[in-house]
XYZ file of C-alpha atoms in Angstrom:
767
model
C -8.241 2.278 -0.689
C -6.292 2.871 -3.907
C -4.927 6.260 -4.859
C -6.476 7.910 -7.911
C -3.738 7.891 -10.530
C -5.182 10.464 -12.933
C -1.962 10.678 -14.904
C -2.552 7.082 -16.034
C -5.272 5.928 -18.390
C -4.928 2.180 -17.688
C -2.853 1.702 -14.521
C -5.021 1.651 -11.420
C -8.168 0.640 -13.285
C -10.186 -2.472 -12.405
C -9.642 -4.706 -15.449
C -11.160 -8.223 -15.630
C -8.890 -11.125 -16.573
C -8.444 -11.507 -20.300
C -8.938 -15.277 -20.124
C -12.051 -15.008 -17.951
C -14.604 -15.512 -20.758
C -12.694 -18.522 -22.121
C -12.661 -20.236 -18.747
C -16.221 -19.285 -17.841
C -17.559 -20.725 -21.101
C -15.391 -23.858 -21.080
C -13.419 -22.827 -24.167
C -10.070 -22.663 -22.358
C -7.832 -25.500 -23.466
C -5.787 -27.460 -20.921
C -3.206 -30.153 -21.609
C -5.678 -32.941 -20.905
C -7.920 -31.529 -23.658
C -5.176 -32.105 -26.239
C -5.464 -35.056 -28.624
C -2.641 -35.592 -31.110
C -2.882 -37.893 -34.158
C -1.869 -41.431 -33.205
C -1.527 -40.530 -29.531
C -1.009 -43.365 -27.039
C -1.919 -43.414 -23.362
C 0.693 -44.170 -20.727
C 0.422 -45.853 -17.347
C 3.098 -46.102 -14.675
C 3.545 -49.156 -12.447
C 4.749 -48.044 -9.033
C 6.356 -49.639 -6.013
C 3.960 -51.238 -3.539
C 6.591 -51.378 -0.774
C 8.247 -48.438 1.031
C 11.771 -49.830 0.815
C 13.327 -52.840 -0.828
C 15.420 -54.432 -3.549
C 13.814 -55.320 -6.864
C 14.545 -58.996 -7.506
C 12.464 -59.654 -10.616
C 10.351 -57.760 -13.128
C 8.069 -59.712 -15.486
C 6.365 -57.654 -18.205
C 5.783 -60.527 -20.659
C 2.017 -60.789 -20.197
C 1.607 -57.021 -20.515
C 3.664 -56.950 -23.708
C 1.434 -59.628 -25.288
C -1.785 -57.730 -24.589
C -3.406 -56.414 -27.766
C -3.112 -52.653 -27.994
C 0.122 -52.330 -26.007
C 2.706 -50.470 -28.099
C 5.616 -49.921 -25.722
C 6.864 -51.128 -22.348
C 9.850 -49.622 -20.563
C 11.672 -50.938 -17.485
C 14.683 -49.781 -15.459
C 17.052 -50.901 -18.221
C 15.520 -48.231 -20.507
C 16.460 -45.479 -18.071
C 20.024 -46.399 -17.159
C 21.994 -43.313 -16.177
C 18.965 -41.004 -16.033
C 18.408 -39.317 -12.687
C 16.212 -36.508 -11.445
C 17.541 -33.288 -9.921
C 17.038 -34.941 -6.541
C 19.369 -37.778 -7.515
C 16.461 -40.211 -7.711
C 17.172 -42.803 -10.441
C 14.428 -42.775 -13.063
C 12.464 -46.046 -13.084
C 14.573 -47.325 -10.162
C 17.458 -48.065 -12.500
C 19.568 -48.881 -9.437
C 16.962 -51.627 -8.689
C 16.147 -50.136 -5.275
C 12.822 -48.675 -4.184
C 12.660 -46.123 -1.379
C 9.001 -45.131 -1.179
C 5.543 -46.387 -2.020
C 4.670 -45.110 -5.464
C 8.187 -44.920 -6.876
C 8.127 -45.495 -10.651
C 9.444 -48.866 -11.890
C 7.742 -49.782 -15.187
C 5.702 -47.802 -17.717
C 3.375 -48.866 -20.525
C 1.949 -47.083 -23.556
C -1.194 -48.452 -25.183
C -3.869 -47.480 -27.688
C -6.231 -46.283 -24.958
C -6.244 -45.674 -21.220
C -8.268 -48.795 -20.369
C -5.797 -51.046 -22.184
C -2.880 -49.333 -20.453
C -4.519 -49.930 -17.044
C -5.227 -53.567 -17.881
C -1.644 -54.099 -19.005
C -0.346 -52.493 -15.812
C -2.198 -55.096 -13.762
C -0.385 -57.867 -15.666
C 3.109 -56.682 -14.647
C 4.697 -58.713 -11.849
C 7.427 -57.293 -9.610
C 9.143 -59.210 -6.811
C 10.821 -57.370 -3.927
C 13.166 -58.139 -1.093
C 11.670 -55.849 1.583
C 14.023 -53.752 3.691
C 13.343 -51.966 6.971
C 12.037 -48.446 6.433
C 11.723 -45.230 8.464
C 8.676 -42.975 8.272
C 9.168 -40.113 10.698
C 11.907 -37.706 11.710
C 12.223 -39.453 15.087
C 12.571 -42.880 13.448
C 15.074 -41.605 10.911
C 17.472 -39.973 13.400
C 17.152 -42.672 16.088
C 20.298 -44.554 17.008
C 20.571 -47.730 14.957
C 18.033 -46.614 12.344
C 18.563 -48.121 8.880
C 20.326 -45.744 6.515
C 18.311 -44.953 3.413
C 21.468 -43.844 1.609
C 24.895 -45.202 2.420
C 27.224 -42.704 4.025
C 24.442 -40.435 5.280
C 24.833 -40.878 9.034
C 21.656 -40.380 11.003
C 19.821 -40.092 7.663
C 20.904 -36.440 7.567
C 20.563 -35.273 3.965
C 21.865 -31.742 4.531
C 22.822 -29.412 7.346
C 22.573 -25.653 7.014
C 24.085 -23.007 9.297
C 23.537 -19.279 8.758
C 24.499 -16.449 11.111
C 23.913 -12.724 10.819
C 25.234 -10.225 13.346
C 26.653 -11.028 16.788
C 23.911 -13.337 18.046
C 25.636 -14.412 21.268
C 26.253 -10.828 22.294
C 22.673 -9.869 21.443
C 21.320 -12.675 23.624
C 23.644 -11.692 26.461
C 22.260 -8.149 26.332
C 18.622 -9.288 26.214
C 16.600 -8.780 29.388
C 14.098 -11.504 28.561
C 14.642 -14.738 26.642
C 11.891 -17.076 25.542
C 11.939 -20.542 23.967
C 9.185 -22.257 22.033
C 8.791 -25.541 20.152
C 6.401 -26.226 17.285
C 5.464 -29.062 14.936
C 4.128 -28.841 11.383
C 2.417 -31.814 9.714
C 2.873 -32.768 6.030
C 0.562 -31.160 3.476
C -0.131 -31.069 -0.258
C -0.867 -28.444 -2.921
C -4.112 -29.928 -4.321
C -4.273 -28.519 -7.816
C -7.569 -28.182 -9.645
C -5.785 -29.652 -12.684
C -4.070 -33.003 -12.158
C -0.546 -33.565 -13.380
C -0.569 -34.486 -17.048
C 1.933 -34.546 -19.886
C 1.931 -35.223 -23.598
C 5.348 -36.026 -25.042
C 6.046 -36.370 -28.758
C 9.503 -37.742 -29.470
C 8.440 -39.495 -32.661
C 10.397 -37.132 -34.918
C 14.083 -37.940 -34.734
C 16.030 -35.459 -32.627
C 13.034 -33.283 -31.690
C 11.062 -33.564 -28.431
C 7.832 -31.646 -27.857
C 6.259 -31.481 -24.410
C 2.788 -30.203 -23.477
C 2.331 -29.854 -19.730
C 0.966 -27.420 -17.132
C 3.936 -25.625 -15.609
C 5.292 -22.415 -14.131
C 8.509 -22.320 -16.141
C 8.762 -23.738 -19.674
C 12.429 -22.716 -19.622
C 13.275 -24.862 -16.576
C 11.248 -27.814 -17.908
C 13.183 -27.457 -21.159
C 16.517 -27.396 -19.330
C 15.589 -30.406 -17.176
C 14.658 -32.477 -20.223
C 17.827 -31.378 -21.999
C 20.112 -32.294 -19.109
C 18.529 -35.669 -18.340
C 17.939 -36.973 -21.872
C 20.998 -35.522 -23.577
C 19.051 -33.517 -26.166
C 20.187 -30.058 -27.228
C 18.054 -27.276 -25.774
C 16.914 -26.056 -29.190
C 15.519 -29.525 -29.904
C 13.254 -29.497 -26.849
C 10.035 -27.562 -27.318
C 7.828 -26.963 -24.282
C 4.236 -25.829 -24.737
C 2.203 -24.596 -21.808
C -1.539 -24.098 -22.235
C -3.940 -22.951 -19.520
C -2.791 -24.232 -16.134
C -5.137 -25.171 -13.311
C -3.091 -24.006 -10.362
C 0.586 -24.260 -9.481
C 1.301 -22.802 -6.004
C 5.096 -23.251 -6.261
C 4.707 -26.869 -7.363
C 5.089 -26.878 -11.151
C 8.482 -25.230 -11.630
C 10.484 -28.085 -13.182
C 10.079 -31.446 -14.893
C 8.870 -34.426 -12.882
C 9.450 -38.128 -13.393
C 6.356 -38.610 -15.568
C 7.652 -36.045 -18.080
C 10.771 -38.120 -18.727
C 8.837 -41.393 -18.763
C 6.397 -40.053 -21.363
C 9.321 -38.897 -23.524
C 11.036 -42.311 -23.371
C 7.765 -44.120 -24.161
C 7.239 -41.790 -27.126
C 10.745 -42.377 -28.403
C 10.317 -46.147 -28.130
C 6.858 -46.270 -29.734
C 7.432 -43.482 -32.288
C 4.057 -42.054 -31.248
C 2.942 -39.187 -29.001
C 2.196 -40.399 -25.447
C -0.075 -38.878 -22.813
C 0.270 -39.689 -19.106
C -2.444 -38.406 -16.789
C -2.246 -38.860 -13.028
C -5.096 -40.257 -10.982
C -6.112 -38.737 -7.648
C -4.011 -41.305 -5.770
C -1.004 -40.580 -7.968
C -1.321 -36.824 -7.383
C -0.098 -37.278 -3.815
C 2.990 -39.090 -5.115
C 3.857 -37.133 -8.259
C 3.753 -33.803 -6.473
C 5.450 -34.442 -3.191
C 4.098 -31.526 -1.161
C 5.565 -30.346 2.134
C 7.048 -32.701 4.715
C 7.043 -32.912 8.502
C 8.774 -30.026 10.304
C 9.973 -29.472 13.862
C 10.864 -25.910 14.762
C 12.501 -24.559 17.914
C 12.620 -20.805 18.431
C 14.672 -18.830 20.934
C 14.081 -15.089 21.094
C 15.724 -12.357 23.137
C 14.120 -8.981 23.888
C 14.472 -5.949 26.103
C 11.885 -5.112 28.748
C 10.398 -2.407 26.523
C 9.715 -5.025 23.822
C 12.675 -4.256 21.545
C 13.834 -7.475 19.887
C 17.530 -8.290 20.218
C 18.119 -11.748 18.758
C 16.354 -14.660 17.101
C 17.605 -18.226 16.947
C 15.787 -20.894 14.973
C 16.454 -24.625 14.689
C 14.556 -26.573 12.066
C 14.290 -30.317 11.483
C 12.602 -30.946 8.162
C 11.813 -34.163 6.345
C 12.799 -34.384 2.662
C 11.517 -37.874 1.858
C 13.669 -40.497 0.176
C 15.585 -38.083 -2.058
C 16.648 -34.471 -1.578
C 15.099 -31.951 -3.958
C 17.692 -29.170 -4.462
C 14.964 -26.507 -4.330
C 14.257 -27.420 -0.709
C 17.830 -26.556 0.269
C 17.683 -23.385 -1.821
C 14.596 -22.292 0.081
C 16.161 -22.936 3.469
C 19.341 -21.062 2.582
C 17.869 -18.185 0.660
C 14.667 -17.554 2.590
C 16.344 -17.623 5.989
C 15.109 -14.109 6.765
C 11.524 -15.240 6.199
C 11.961 -18.395 8.274
C 13.370 -16.353 11.143
C 11.282 -13.201 10.759
C 14.287 -10.914 10.373
C 12.914 -9.722 7.024
C 10.081 -8.033 8.932
C 11.475 -7.218 12.385
C 14.694 -5.476 13.395
C 17.191 -7.506 15.437
C 20.894 -7.333 16.228
C 21.636 -11.016 15.749
C 20.160 -14.066 14.012
C 21.211 -17.707 14.038
C 19.521 -20.342 11.889
C 20.242 -24.062 11.865
C 18.428 -26.540 9.658
C 18.865 -30.295 9.362
C 17.184 -32.039 6.452
C 16.310 -35.677 7.147
C 15.668 -38.616 4.812
C 12.561 -40.794 5.308
C 10.879 -43.452 3.176
C 8.300 -41.067 1.806
C 8.139 -39.519 -1.682
C 10.701 -36.722 -2.112
C 9.339 -33.575 -0.499
C 9.153 -30.283 -2.273
C 7.324 -27.178 -1.073
C 3.808 -26.075 -0.430
C 2.379 -22.666 -1.265
C 4.257 -20.053 0.737
C 7.721 -21.594 0.318
C 6.857 -24.230 2.971
C 7.334 -21.466 5.534
C 3.788 -21.040 6.833
C 4.175 -23.242 9.898
C 7.409 -21.517 10.863
C 5.866 -18.101 10.203
C 2.977 -19.008 12.519
C 5.452 -20.134 15.173
C 7.466 -16.912 15.040
C 4.386 -14.708 15.094
C 3.155 -16.723 18.109
C 6.468 -16.049 19.828
C 5.995 -12.319 19.232
C 2.590 -12.519 20.936
C 3.928 -14.452 23.931
C 6.904 -12.139 24.420
C 4.621 -9.124 24.294
C 2.230 -10.783 26.730
C 5.051 -11.369 29.210
C 6.298 -7.778 28.830
C 2.862 -6.174 28.983
C 2.665 -5.138 25.312
C -0.272 -6.087 23.151
C 0.524 -7.839 19.803
C -0.056 -4.736 17.678
C 2.220 -2.576 19.830
C 4.862 -5.307 19.840
C 4.943 -5.376 16.056
C 4.889 -1.632 15.554
C 7.863 -1.317 17.878
C 9.990 -3.742 15.855
C 8.724 -3.450 12.273
C 11.159 -2.591 9.478
C 10.717 0.670 7.570
C 11.610 2.269 4.261
C 15.364 2.860 4.013
C 16.234 0.135 6.518
C 18.913 -2.442 5.816
C 18.473 -5.727 7.653
C 21.252 -7.750 9.249
C 20.968 -9.983 6.175
C 21.799 -6.934 4.015
C 18.320 -6.542 2.490
C 17.673 -2.902 1.619
C 14.095 -1.645 1.533
C 13.561 1.026 -1.103
C 9.872 0.894 -0.239
C 8.159 -0.511 2.844
C 4.617 -0.111 4.105
C 4.681 -2.635 6.956
C 3.886 -0.165 9.733
C 1.124 1.363 7.642
C -0.344 -2.090 7.093
C -0.272 -2.826 10.846
C -1.911 0.488 11.681
C -4.620 0.105 9.051
C -5.669 -3.449 10.001
C -5.734 -2.467 13.679
C -8.005 0.472 12.901
C -10.327 -1.315 10.481
C -10.754 -4.363 12.727
C -11.399 -2.227 15.842
C -8.503 -4.002 17.553
C -8.473 -1.794 20.647
C -12.146 -2.451 21.294
C -11.826 -6.197 20.862
C -8.428 -7.418 22.082
C -8.844 -8.880 25.555
C -12.522 -7.892 25.638
C -14.257 -10.574 23.561
C -16.628 -13.148 24.979
C -15.231 -16.569 25.983
C -13.799 -18.700 23.183
C -13.792 -15.794 20.746
C -10.347 -14.549 19.782
C -8.491 -11.994 17.716
C -4.908 -12.185 16.473
C -2.463 -10.407 14.195
C 0.197 -11.705 11.837
C 2.743 -9.973 9.617
C 4.592 -11.140 6.551
C 5.745 -10.415 3.043
C 8.073 -11.816 0.425
C 10.482 -10.947 -2.361
C 9.446 -9.657 -5.785
C 11.698 -11.801 -7.943
C 15.446 -11.352 -7.724
C 18.430 -13.643 -8.086
C 17.480 -16.088 -5.340
C 17.034 -19.199 -7.523
C 19.380 -18.704 -10.496
C 22.365 -16.423 -11.046
C 20.139 -14.260 -13.222
C 16.459 -13.372 -13.174
C 15.973 -12.388 -16.776
C 12.727 -11.790 -18.620
C 12.489 -10.657 -22.236
C 9.523 -9.429 -24.265
C 8.651 -8.552 -27.857
C 5.771 -6.315 -28.945
C 4.451 -6.215 -32.529
C 2.063 -3.450 -33.586
C -0.272 -4.138 -36.481
C -1.478 -1.561 -39.006
C -4.830 -1.185 -37.240
C -3.115 -0.163 -34.004
C -3.621 -3.485 -32.244
C -0.595 -5.100 -30.592
C 0.654 -8.633 -30.038
C 2.827 -9.156 -26.968
C 5.149 -12.157 -26.881
C 6.226 -13.166 -23.391
C 7.552 -16.360 -21.859
C 5.772 -16.015 -18.516
C 2.919 -18.510 -18.004
C -0.422 -17.552 -16.477
C -1.621 -20.192 -13.995
C -4.698 -18.240 -13.008
C -2.944 -15.362 -11.229
C -3.809 -12.917 -14.013
C -0.263 -12.052 -15.072
C -1.158 -11.890 -18.776
C -3.839 -9.297 -18.043
C -1.324 -7.204 -16.091
C 1.220 -7.512 -18.931
C -1.452 -6.275 -21.363
C -2.171 -3.347 -19.029
C 1.523 -2.409 -18.785
C 1.824 -2.568 -22.572
C -1.354 -0.544 -23.072
C -0.323 2.166 -20.599
C 3.108 2.508 -22.179
C 1.814 2.659 -25.757
C -1.251 4.760 -24.990
C -3.789 2.169 -26.109
C -6.247 -0.039 -24.179
C -5.738 -3.522 -22.679
C -8.251 -5.009 -25.112
C -5.974 -3.841 -27.942
C -3.205 -6.167 -26.700
C -3.132 -9.895 -27.411
C -0.731 -11.839 -25.207
C 1.047 -14.830 -26.753
C 2.877 -17.178 -24.411
C 3.539 -20.816 -23.644
C 5.792 -21.980 -26.496
C 9.562 -22.017 -26.121
C 9.981 -22.099 -29.918
C 8.114 -18.813 -30.303
C 8.371 -16.543 -27.276
C 11.486 -14.887 -25.835
C 13.244 -16.066 -22.700
C 11.573 -15.819 -19.308
C 12.669 -17.931 -16.365
C 9.096 -18.380 -15.201
C 6.215 -17.509 -12.929
C 7.679 -18.133 -9.492
C 9.390 -16.175 -6.731
C 6.661 -13.529 -7.212
C 8.652 -12.126 -10.118
C 5.984 -11.645 -12.785
C 4.783 -8.088 -12.199
C 8.174 -6.592 -11.380
C 10.585 -8.546 -13.588
C 8.511 -9.544 -16.622
C 6.532 -6.310 -16.267
C 9.709 -4.260 -16.593
C 10.724 -6.273 -19.676
C 7.311 -5.631 -21.252
C 7.538 -1.929 -20.472
C 11.027 -1.773 -22.014
C 9.803 -3.480 -25.201
C 6.875 -1.070 -25.480
C 9.118 1.951 -24.905
C 11.276 0.682 -27.776
C 8.215 0.460 -30.053
C 6.882 3.823 -28.870
C 10.214 5.480 -29.692
C 9.879 4.222 -33.268
C 6.384 5.699 -33.514
C 7.441 8.931 -31.818
C 9.941 9.674 -34.607
C 7.132 9.701 -37.156
C 4.575 11.499 -34.973
C 7.015 14.236 -33.972
C 7.691 15.061 -37.632
C 3.988 15.231 -38.469
C 3.229 17.408 -35.442
C 6.377 19.494 -35.732
C 7.456 18.950 -32.131
C 10.240 17.220 -30.247
C 9.793 13.538 -29.488
C 10.106 14.249 -25.765
C 7.037 16.479 -25.827
C 4.702 13.758 -27.141
C 1.973 12.077 -25.135
C 0.583 8.628 -25.998
C -2.851 8.202 -24.427
C -6.304 6.773 -25.195
C -5.299 5.628 -28.725
C -4.087 9.137 -29.519
C -0.694 10.778 -29.953
C -0.403 14.504 -29.345
C 1.912 17.260 -28.125
C 1.517 17.807 -24.411
C 0.926 21.507 -25.004
C -1.542 20.932 -27.850
C -3.822 18.025 -26.896
C -6.549 19.488 -29.117
C -4.558 18.477 -32.248
C -4.007 14.731 -31.840
C -3.079 12.000 -34.280
C -4.769 8.649 -33.972
C -2.466 5.883 -32.820
C -3.342 3.642 -35.759
C -2.625 6.420 -38.257
C 0.889 6.790 -36.872
C 1.404 3.024 -37.201
C 0.018 3.178 -40.768
C 2.428 5.948 -41.666
C 5.338 3.935 -40.279
C 4.482 0.924 -42.414
C 3.775 2.966 -45.550
C 6.736 5.298 -45.229
C 9.637 5.177 -47.645
C 11.424 2.989 -45.108
C 8.376 0.690 -44.786
C 9.015 0.222 -41.077
C 7.119 -2.573 -39.344
C 6.905 -1.525 -35.696
C 8.368 -4.072 -33.287
C 9.856 -3.438 -29.891
C 12.079 -5.620 -27.771
C 13.102 -5.364 -24.151
C 14.508 -7.337 -21.269
C 15.049 -6.916 -17.557
C 17.452 -8.536 -15.118
C 17.053 -7.030 -11.632
C 20.035 -5.309 -10.044
C 21.527 -6.891 -6.954
C 24.360 -6.017 -4.587
C 27.719 -7.499 -5.503
C 28.221 -10.910 -3.933
C 24.612 -11.202 -2.755
C 23.269 -13.449 -5.555
C 21.468 -16.396 -3.994
C 20.157 -14.473 -1.001
C 17.134 -12.278 -0.405
C 19.489 -9.310 -0.610
C 19.462 -9.999 -4.366
C 15.774 -9.069 -4.409
C 15.057 -5.569 -5.768
C 11.760 -5.144 -3.917
C 9.891 -6.678 -1.005
C 6.185 -6.691 -0.274
C 4.805 -6.380 3.249
C 1.492 -7.062 4.862
C -0.429 -7.420 8.107
C -3.627 -9.325 8.810
C -6.005 -9.633 11.724
C -8.078 -12.769 12.196
C -11.200 -13.156 14.287
C -12.269 -16.672 15.307
C -14.762 -18.614 17.365
C -13.720 -21.900 19.013
C -16.081 -24.656 20.131
C -14.510 -25.954 23.385
C -16.469 -29.212 23.169
C -15.338 -30.255 19.688
C -12.233 -28.093 19.179
C -13.659 -26.770 15.904
C -12.392 -23.347 14.836
C -14.631 -21.021 12.815
C -12.790 -18.228 11.068
C -15.164 -15.255 11.168
C -13.258 -12.412 9.543
C -9.881 -11.527 8.074
C -8.808 -7.894 7.812
C -5.981 -7.753 5.286
C -3.609 -4.914 4.380
C -0.900 -5.502 1.795
C 1.778 -3.160 0.462
C 1.847 -3.750 -3.312
C 3.946 -0.742 -4.324
C 1.287 0.423 -6.753
C -1.869 -1.492 -7.573
C -1.757 -1.824 -11.354
C -5.077 -3.678 -11.307
C -6.909 -3.353 -7.968
C -9.440 -6.008 -9.029
C -6.633 -8.539 -9.505
C -4.975 -7.497 -6.232
C -8.207 -8.180 -4.350
C -8.540 -11.533 -6.095
C -4.990 -12.483 -5.113
C -5.652 -11.505 -1.491
C -8.812 -13.619 -1.427
C -6.918 -16.598 -2.858
C -4.073 -16.228 -0.376
C -6.468 -16.085 2.579
C -8.237 -19.211 1.296
C -4.994 -21.139 0.814
C -3.504 -19.849 4.070
C -6.542 -20.791 6.152
C -6.457 -24.226 4.538
C -2.858 -24.855 5.546
C -3.385 -23.345 9.007
C -6.647 -25.027 10.000
C -7.320 -28.050 7.800
C -4.699 -29.484 5.476
C -2.775 -32.561 6.559
C -1.537 -35.500 4.535
C -2.182 -38.513 6.762
C 0.313 -41.341 6.289
C 0.829 -44.784 7.729
C 3.954 -46.793 6.975
C 4.584 -44.768 3.830
C 1.052 -44.987 2.487
C -1.064 -41.845 2.047
C -4.438 -42.567 3.659
C -6.319 -39.510 2.371
C -5.296 -39.086 -1.290
C -8.371 -37.290 -2.634
C -10.348 -34.089 -2.218
C -12.992 -36.098 -0.367
C -10.584 -37.010 2.428
C -7.861 -34.343 2.281
C -9.553 -31.474 4.071
C -9.668 -28.182 2.218
C -11.798 -25.198 3.238
C -15.260 -25.298 1.708
C -16.777 -22.166 0.154
C -19.112 -21.546 3.073
C -16.147 -21.640 5.466
C -14.369 -18.731 3.772
C -14.601 -15.769 6.165
C -15.568 -12.195 5.522
C -12.481 -10.550 4.035
C -11.825 -6.819 4.280
C -9.073 -5.831 1.857
C -6.881 -2.757 2.286
C -4.459 -1.989 -0.532
C -1.413 -0.024 0.655
C 0.623 1.773 -2.010
C 4.249 2.777 -1.456
C 5.368 3.253 -5.112
C 8.493 1.131 -5.402
C 11.313 2.655 -7.490
C 12.196 -0.672 -9.109
C 8.742 -1.783 -10.213
C 6.944 -0.892 -13.441
C 4.873 2.190 -12.543
C 5.942 1.518 -8.928
C 4.383 -1.958 -8.636
C 5.697 -4.983 -6.755
C 4.414 -8.430 -5.814
C 1.024 -9.573 -4.638
C 1.649 -13.302 -5.129
C 2.700 -15.260 -2.072
C 3.218 -12.202 0.105
C -0.286 -12.083 1.622
C -0.271 -15.768 2.575
C 2.754 -15.240 4.825
C 0.656 -13.275 7.317
C -2.361 -15.609 7.382
C -1.122 -18.399 9.711
C 0.246 -16.057 12.367
C -3.013 -14.118 12.505
C -5.147 -17.263 12.799
C -2.826 -18.931 15.329
C -2.814 -15.771 17.437
C -6.604 -15.585 17.331
C -7.056 -19.234 18.347
C -4.529 -18.894 21.172
C -6.320 -15.743 22.302
C -9.678 -17.553 22.208
C -8.598 -20.541 24.327
C -6.126 -18.710 26.550
C -3.293 -21.059 25.706
C -0.621 -21.049 22.942
C -1.100 -23.281 19.894
C 2.070 -25.204 19.034
C 1.064 -27.631 16.265
C -0.126 -27.029 12.729
C -2.590 -27.451 11.179
C -4.813 -26.307 14.051
C -7.223 -29.226 13.750
C -9.982 -29.851 16.319
C -7.727 -32.516 17.846
C -4.885 -29.982 18.202
C -7.218 -27.503 19.913
C -8.501 -30.133 22.342
C -4.923 -31.176 23.159
C -4.054 -27.552 23.915
C -7.098 -27.219 26.181
C -6.073 -30.372 28.077
C -2.532 -29.020 28.460
C -3.954 -25.778 29.789
C -5.745 -27.723 32.525
C -2.554 -29.617 33.387
C 0.356 -27.124 33.636
C 2.830 -29.964 34.237
C 2.434 -31.073 30.608
C 2.933 -27.748 28.925
C 4.409 -27.952 25.450
C 5.859 -24.457 25.641
C 8.931 -23.616 27.701
C 9.569 -20.240 29.242
């Protein structure tokens, strides 16, 4: 499925992950493997009530326990707040969710810390709490924060085009309402931190994360330490999925405990704590109104979203809603004349919500793809035809001002339809078997989170021709370091195994804002390529003199340097490096480069500030048991436009991972809560897909060669997951003959839909 790029010696080849052998043999080191001299173990004492005033804290018995070295209470965190505005250690003496941090202890070992935690006594004055969107916005509901009427944390209004006019011109208008239940990211590696603040003025942090830079900035801002005195070290990371971008409460608590005890402190979260420390996605209610012409041409989309943010508002949640509006409304993928989006963020007495994998948009994406199916059904167009009619194309500019320099959406739709035998199956399958299609995609970096999106890189070339690449981007398992080695190798004309990637230490590596927003391949990749071009230029000066040719006529390939017109007379790459070092100048070859994507003037903070967009289409085939409501996902046919597949093996691995995660969110994952307490806080009870439930996956790599990407590449991070829920929801609806309106599509949700089908007077959907 991938084009044969004969002009490249590395790009397009199937290269295994560089860290694969380390992980397979157990040699890979994670933060929890770290043991520092004199290290203490921390334990956090958390609120046992969902809302209340703290009347008394007694830590005296814990402080007297042998082995306890430090105890901190709210008075040790006065004036320190998180980005969400949450006071660290409840230093305003108010608790607003079960699990909120109040006291922390550091002891010689973990058992002693746990024993000491049990000796702490906290007295509360309970206050009335709210646990759902309906409770929070009800008349007379208690206000979690004074001055926030109706517990509304934030309201967002975004309009593109003339939406009212577009609706007035539409010949068919449809409305639909959907609900999305809370979910969690479920990392393989629990949250853990080691903080060493024992040396005056210097703080060192070891923690799994997606952005050492943002962790560094968070610690700097909250603790009042200069940025150069905060060192963040990131080792191997066991999963992130959008959830490890910045510092969390336990990072600050570990730092304060270390400062007080003058010893390094490790805090490791238990399974129960995982569902508190990482907040996951909250409850969502989505209403869609869509206008179309009788021939299926979309005219307007209107979306209204109610979303729960927990007890405090994480700024990133608002950023997502504002900046990913086109994804939430589908206007990034389908042409319309008008779009209106309204979002109201609501406080509840749950832990502050963040985002799940897929920018917390999967439920809304499923809803909008379902609306496409239902509109097409009413107008006599099948789902594939409906999407082909409205899909964006290369050269298009959306009503949100996104310009597509490359776009393979229609190709993706056509390929999945052909490979899945859509025409032979749609409407012709046996009872309770269904087929459905979903489309999606996402940005490849861009200035949608910060006012810049800079990555820098440094390449050092040793005398033997081997290279060391310094980059600030972490690798959480997505294989970005392997791709960076491939980009470096292709540019320098060596092999990936000749490149050692060094990352994960803010004192050593150059700036990179992190591995999020699908920016690694395009943004960091361009920085790496620029650094290698700088180094290659230095080598080309020497090689051109030895070969008696112009620098521009040189070719670097397969550890050789030669004139393009005389490949039979090459120089070895390492000999050119040797000559550089042993020349009269004694040049040590180092290259530096950086990349900050271009963006239209005034569009920073929107998806229009994204240089490239990926696109994809997927077709799901399912079987539904009408007696139990159980859904079996049989097959997923996946096509994704990656620009150019630098490493097809890694692309296929990413697609497999996205299908797995997407099917989990769509069919299984739900955080069950009762009065603020999580009832299923472990992998035993929180339902994730099991290996034998993973369907057959047919992968189709579509290449469009993006002008902004290194060698034409763009993202294959969260793009594929955006199409998963719509495909599965469409297939389930097709199988039962009734639209699915709640996610995840649990057996209970399927049985409710079947009952509604039998009783038309209780339909959840409105035409």
